[in-house]
Short mmCIF file of C-alpha atoms and ligand atoms in Angstrom, two decimals:
data_model
loop_
_atom_site.label_atom_id
_atom_site.label_comp_id
_atom_site.label_asym_id
_atom_site.label_seq_id
_atom_site.Cartn_x
_atom_site.Cartn_y
_atom_site.Cartn_z
CA UNK A 18 -167.79 116.41 76.17
CA UNK A 19 -170.31 119.25 76.06
CA UNK A 20 -173.95 119.08 74.99
CA UNK A 21 -174.19 122.82 74.46
CA UNK A 22 -173.68 124.22 71.00
CA UNK A 23 -171.02 126.92 71.14
CA UNK A 24 -172.11 130.10 69.41
CA UNK A 25 -169.27 131.88 67.66
CA UNK A 26 -169.59 135.23 65.95
CA UNK A 27 -167.64 134.52 62.78
CA UNK A 28 -166.62 131.59 60.65
CA UNK A 29 -163.13 130.08 60.84
CA UNK A 30 -161.20 128.29 58.15
CA UNK A 31 -158.50 125.83 59.19
CA UNK A 32 -156.57 123.73 56.67
CA UNK A 33 -154.44 120.62 57.09
CA UNK A 34 -151.80 120.06 54.44
CA UNK A 35 -148.87 117.70 54.04
CA UNK A 36 -147.31 115.12 51.78
CA UNK A 37 -149.00 111.73 51.20
CA UNK A 38 -148.61 109.68 54.40
CA UNK A 39 -148.30 112.73 56.66
CA UNK A 40 -151.36 111.55 58.60
CA UNK A 41 -153.49 114.63 57.90
CA UNK A 42 -156.65 112.70 56.98
CA UNK A 43 -156.67 110.75 60.29
CA UNK A 44 -155.77 113.92 62.21
CA UNK A 45 -158.61 115.80 60.50
CA UNK A 46 -161.18 113.16 61.44
CA UNK A 47 -160.05 113.13 65.10
CA UNK A 48 -160.07 116.94 65.25
CA UNK A 49 -163.58 117.15 63.81
CA UNK A 50 -164.82 114.74 66.45
CA UNK A 51 -163.12 116.56 69.33
CA UNK A 52 -164.38 119.96 68.21
CA UNK A 53 -167.91 118.61 67.71
CA UNK A 54 -167.80 117.03 71.17
CA UNK A 55 -166.90 120.49 72.50
CA UNK A 56 -170.07 121.85 70.89
CA UNK A 57 -168.58 123.61 67.87
CA UNK A 58 -170.52 123.55 64.62
CA UNK A 59 -167.84 121.98 62.42
CA UNK A 60 -167.88 121.42 58.66
CA UNK A 61 -165.37 118.84 57.45
CA UNK A 62 -164.34 119.28 53.80
CA UNK A 63 -161.71 117.71 51.60
CA UNK A 64 -160.20 118.32 48.18
CA UNK A 65 -160.47 117.05 45.56
CA UNK A 66 -164.21 116.92 46.30
CA UNK A 67 -166.40 113.91 45.60
CA UNK A 68 -169.25 116.21 44.61
CA UNK A 69 -168.43 118.40 41.64
CA UNK A 70 -168.09 117.04 38.10
CA UNK A 71 -164.44 118.18 38.13
CA UNK A 72 -163.63 116.50 41.45
CA UNK A 73 -165.21 113.29 40.18
CA UNK A 74 -163.19 113.49 36.99
CA UNK A 75 -159.90 113.92 38.89
CA UNK A 76 -160.68 111.00 41.16
CA UNK A 77 -161.57 108.76 38.21
CA UNK A 78 -158.78 109.70 35.81
CA UNK A 79 -155.80 110.91 37.83
CA UNK A 80 -154.87 107.59 39.51
CA UNK A 81 -154.78 105.82 36.13
CA UNK A 82 -152.63 108.52 34.52
CA UNK A 83 -155.25 109.72 32.02
CA UNK A 84 -154.68 113.43 32.64
CA UNK A 85 -151.87 115.72 31.53
CA UNK A 86 -150.39 117.94 34.28
CA UNK A 87 -152.12 120.95 32.66
CA UNK A 88 -155.49 119.17 32.70
CA UNK A 89 -154.97 118.19 36.32
CA UNK A 90 -154.29 121.75 37.43
CA UNK A 91 -157.32 122.97 35.50
CA UNK A 92 -159.58 120.34 37.12
CA UNK A 93 -158.30 121.02 40.65
CA UNK A 94 -158.96 124.73 40.11
CA UNK A 95 -162.49 124.25 38.69
CA UNK A 96 -163.31 121.80 41.50
CA UNK A 97 -162.07 124.33 44.06
CA UNK A 98 -164.06 127.15 42.51
CA UNK A 99 -167.19 125.00 42.88
CA UNK A 100 -166.18 124.07 46.44
CA UNK A 101 -165.70 127.70 47.50
CA UNK A 102 -169.06 128.83 46.08
CA UNK A 103 -171.09 125.86 47.30
CA UNK A 104 -169.50 124.67 50.54
CA UNK A 105 -166.69 126.84 51.94
CA UNK A 106 -168.14 130.34 51.61
CA UNK A 107 -171.67 129.39 52.77
CA UNK A 108 -170.28 127.64 55.87
CA UNK A 109 -168.07 130.61 56.74
CA UNK A 110 -171.00 132.99 56.30
CA UNK A 111 -173.06 130.85 58.68
CA UNK A 112 -170.32 131.22 61.33
CA UNK A 113 -169.14 127.60 61.23
CA UNK A 114 -165.72 126.14 61.92
CA UNK A 115 -164.50 124.78 58.59
CA UNK A 116 -161.79 122.15 58.73
CA UNK A 117 -160.27 121.26 55.37
CA UNK A 118 -158.21 118.26 54.37
CA UNK A 119 -156.16 120.00 51.61
CA UNK A 120 -156.81 123.30 49.82
CA UNK A 121 -155.02 125.42 47.21
CA UNK A 122 -151.63 125.01 48.92
CA UNK A 123 -151.73 121.39 47.68
CA UNK A 124 -151.99 122.62 44.08
CA UNK A 125 -148.92 124.80 44.66
CA UNK A 126 -146.94 122.03 46.33
CA UNK A 127 -147.89 119.17 43.95
CA UNK A 128 -148.67 120.65 40.52
CA UNK A 129 -145.51 122.82 40.52
CA UNK A 130 -143.45 119.60 40.54
CA UNK A 131 -144.83 118.55 37.13
CA UNK A 132 -145.43 121.92 35.46
CA UNK A 133 -143.13 124.75 34.57
CA UNK A 134 -144.85 126.93 37.17
CA UNK A 135 -143.55 128.07 40.55
CA UNK A 136 -145.76 127.32 43.56
CA UNK A 137 -146.02 131.10 44.09
CA UNK A 138 -147.71 131.49 40.71
CA UNK A 139 -150.16 128.66 41.42
CA UNK A 140 -151.08 130.19 44.78
CA UNK A 141 -151.49 133.60 43.10
CA UNK A 142 -153.89 132.11 40.53
CA UNK A 143 -156.01 130.64 43.31
CA UNK A 144 -156.10 133.88 45.26
CA UNK A 145 -156.64 136.24 42.37
CA UNK A 146 -158.23 133.97 39.76
CA UNK A 147 -160.91 132.25 41.86
CA UNK A 148 -160.84 134.51 44.97
CA UNK A 149 -160.04 131.61 47.27
CA UNK A 150 -160.72 132.72 50.86
CA UNK A 151 -157.59 132.92 53.01
CA UNK A 152 -157.49 130.37 55.87
CA UNK A 153 -157.11 131.51 59.48
CA UNK A 154 -154.34 128.93 59.82
CA UNK A 155 -152.71 126.39 57.49
CA UNK A 156 -151.21 123.48 59.41
CA UNK A 157 -148.36 121.82 57.56
CA UNK A 158 -147.95 118.27 58.86
CA UNK A 159 -144.32 117.71 58.13
CA UNK A 160 -142.65 114.32 57.73
CA UNK A 161 -139.61 113.26 55.71
CA UNK A 162 -140.64 111.92 52.30
CA UNK A 163 -139.30 108.43 53.13
CA UNK A 164 -141.62 108.16 56.13
CA UNK A 165 -144.60 109.54 54.19
CA UNK A 166 -144.09 107.08 51.36
CA UNK A 167 -143.66 104.16 53.71
CA UNK A 168 -146.82 105.09 55.60
CA UNK A 169 -148.81 105.70 52.40
CA UNK A 170 -147.80 102.62 50.44
CA UNK A 171 -146.00 100.23 52.78
CA UNK A 172 -142.89 98.60 51.41
CA UNK A 173 -144.69 96.73 48.66
CA UNK A 174 -144.25 99.05 45.66
CA UNK A 175 -141.92 98.23 42.79
CA UNK A 176 -138.47 99.72 43.37
CA UNK A 177 -138.34 102.18 40.46
CA UNK A 178 -141.94 103.33 40.92
CA UNK A 179 -141.18 103.93 44.57
CA UNK A 180 -138.09 105.88 43.61
CA UNK A 181 -140.09 108.15 41.29
CA UNK A 182 -142.70 108.71 43.96
CA UNK A 183 -140.05 109.42 46.56
CA UNK A 184 -138.35 111.93 44.32
CA UNK A 185 -141.64 113.77 43.81
CA UNK A 186 -142.57 113.71 47.50
CA UNK A 187 -139.17 115.20 48.39
CA UNK A 188 -140.00 118.14 46.10
CA UNK A 189 -143.55 118.45 47.43
CA UNK A 190 -142.27 118.57 51.01
CA UNK A 191 -139.68 121.17 50.04
CA UNK A 192 -142.42 123.30 48.48
CA UNK A 193 -144.51 123.19 51.65
CA UNK A 194 -141.49 124.15 53.76
CA UNK A 195 -140.70 127.04 51.41
CA UNK A 196 -144.30 128.26 51.71
CA UNK A 197 -144.00 128.34 55.50
CA UNK A 198 -140.97 130.61 55.11
CA UNK A 199 -142.06 132.77 52.18
CA UNK A 200 -145.82 132.83 51.65
CA UNK A 201 -148.15 135.39 53.22
CA UNK A 202 -150.59 132.84 54.75
CA UNK A 203 -150.53 132.07 58.48
CA UNK A 204 -148.81 128.71 58.89
CA UNK A 205 -148.14 126.35 61.77
CA UNK A 206 -145.48 123.75 61.10
CA UNK A 207 -146.33 120.52 62.92
CA UNK A 208 -143.86 117.69 63.45
CA UNK A 209 -145.91 114.79 62.08
CA UNK A 210 -143.24 112.21 62.97
CA UNK A 211 -144.89 112.37 66.39
CA UNK A 212 -147.81 110.10 67.26
CA UNK A 213 -151.25 110.89 65.87
CA UNK A 214 -152.47 111.77 69.37
CA UNK A 215 -149.64 114.26 69.87
CA UNK A 216 -150.28 115.83 66.47
CA UNK A 217 -154.02 116.12 67.14
CA UNK A 218 -153.45 117.59 70.64
CA UNK A 219 -151.10 120.24 69.28
CA UNK A 220 -153.44 121.30 66.48
CA UNK A 221 -156.52 121.16 68.72
CA UNK A 222 -154.90 123.55 71.24
CA UNK A 223 -153.99 126.05 68.51
CA UNK A 224 -157.45 125.90 66.90
CA UNK A 225 -159.37 126.35 70.16
CA UNK A 226 -157.06 129.18 71.31
CA UNK A 227 -157.54 130.92 67.96
CA UNK A 228 -161.34 130.64 68.14
CA UNK A 229 -161.50 131.83 71.73
CA UNK A 230 -159.15 134.77 71.10
CA UNK A 231 -161.04 135.90 67.99
CA UNK A 232 -164.70 135.68 69.00
P1 TMP B 1 -155.09 112.90 49.64
O1 TMP B 1 -153.67 112.51 49.96
O2 TMP B 1 -155.56 114.01 50.53
O3 TMP B 1 -156.04 111.77 49.52
O4 TMP B 1 -155.04 113.65 48.20
C1 TMP B 1 -155.05 112.93 47.01
C2 TMP B 1 -153.96 113.38 46.07
O5 TMP B 1 -154.37 114.58 45.43
C3 TMP B 1 -152.60 113.67 46.70
O6 TMP B 1 -151.61 112.87 46.11
C4 TMP B 1 -152.35 115.11 46.37
C5 TMP B 1 -153.25 115.39 45.21
N1 TMP B 1 -153.67 116.80 45.06
C6 TMP B 1 -153.00 117.59 44.14
O7 TMP B 1 -152.06 117.13 43.49
N2 TMP B 1 -153.41 118.88 43.97
C7 TMP B 1 -154.44 119.45 44.66
O8 TMP B 1 -154.77 120.64 44.48
C8 TMP B 1 -155.13 118.61 45.63
C9 TMP B 1 -156.28 119.18 46.39
C10 TMP B 1 -154.72 117.30 45.78
#
């Protein structure tokens, strides 16, 4: 633990992505705490947001199936545009360490499974359409879909609903793995079958090395 605020000369953007049940939300919270204890000025953000009218609409309507896949993609994009202008860009300009729980890679991985759009096209729209800043590193917390689903829902779901969800998560995971191989972003593939502590240690080391090497 350090009481001194660490001054860094530029902002950093780190993103945690992964299928439902990959453990990224818990990992994000632990990482924020560790980095803050070290004295870094950390901003913890997540998408969809709880702040913009579009984020609120997704959170209210998406779980109850009130949105078409096209409407969902539109809302995620509008929410992100708001998020970039009002939270992400200002924090980066102030030289903060921004840690995000999901970003536009989630739209590529998830929305491409229900729309006739390749993940590459969805990523392109985010980069070119709303000028989404490129992260320093995208961590993909990788677990098999069966493990993710079990962690996210337990074994209580109805069999056919579970099967549908599993089928989708298999595709989402595949999309993330394809991005690691084929997309231009800087990725780190993390084995999220490991314990939360191991996952957090691994990401923490990469983040702190990256900050130290680049400031
Ligand atoms: P969570 O698992 O981080 O709570 O995210 C909630 C859900 O939102 C998750 O099932 C993935 C979905 N999602 C998308 O489908 N597209 C997106 O662009 C984002 C940010 C999230």
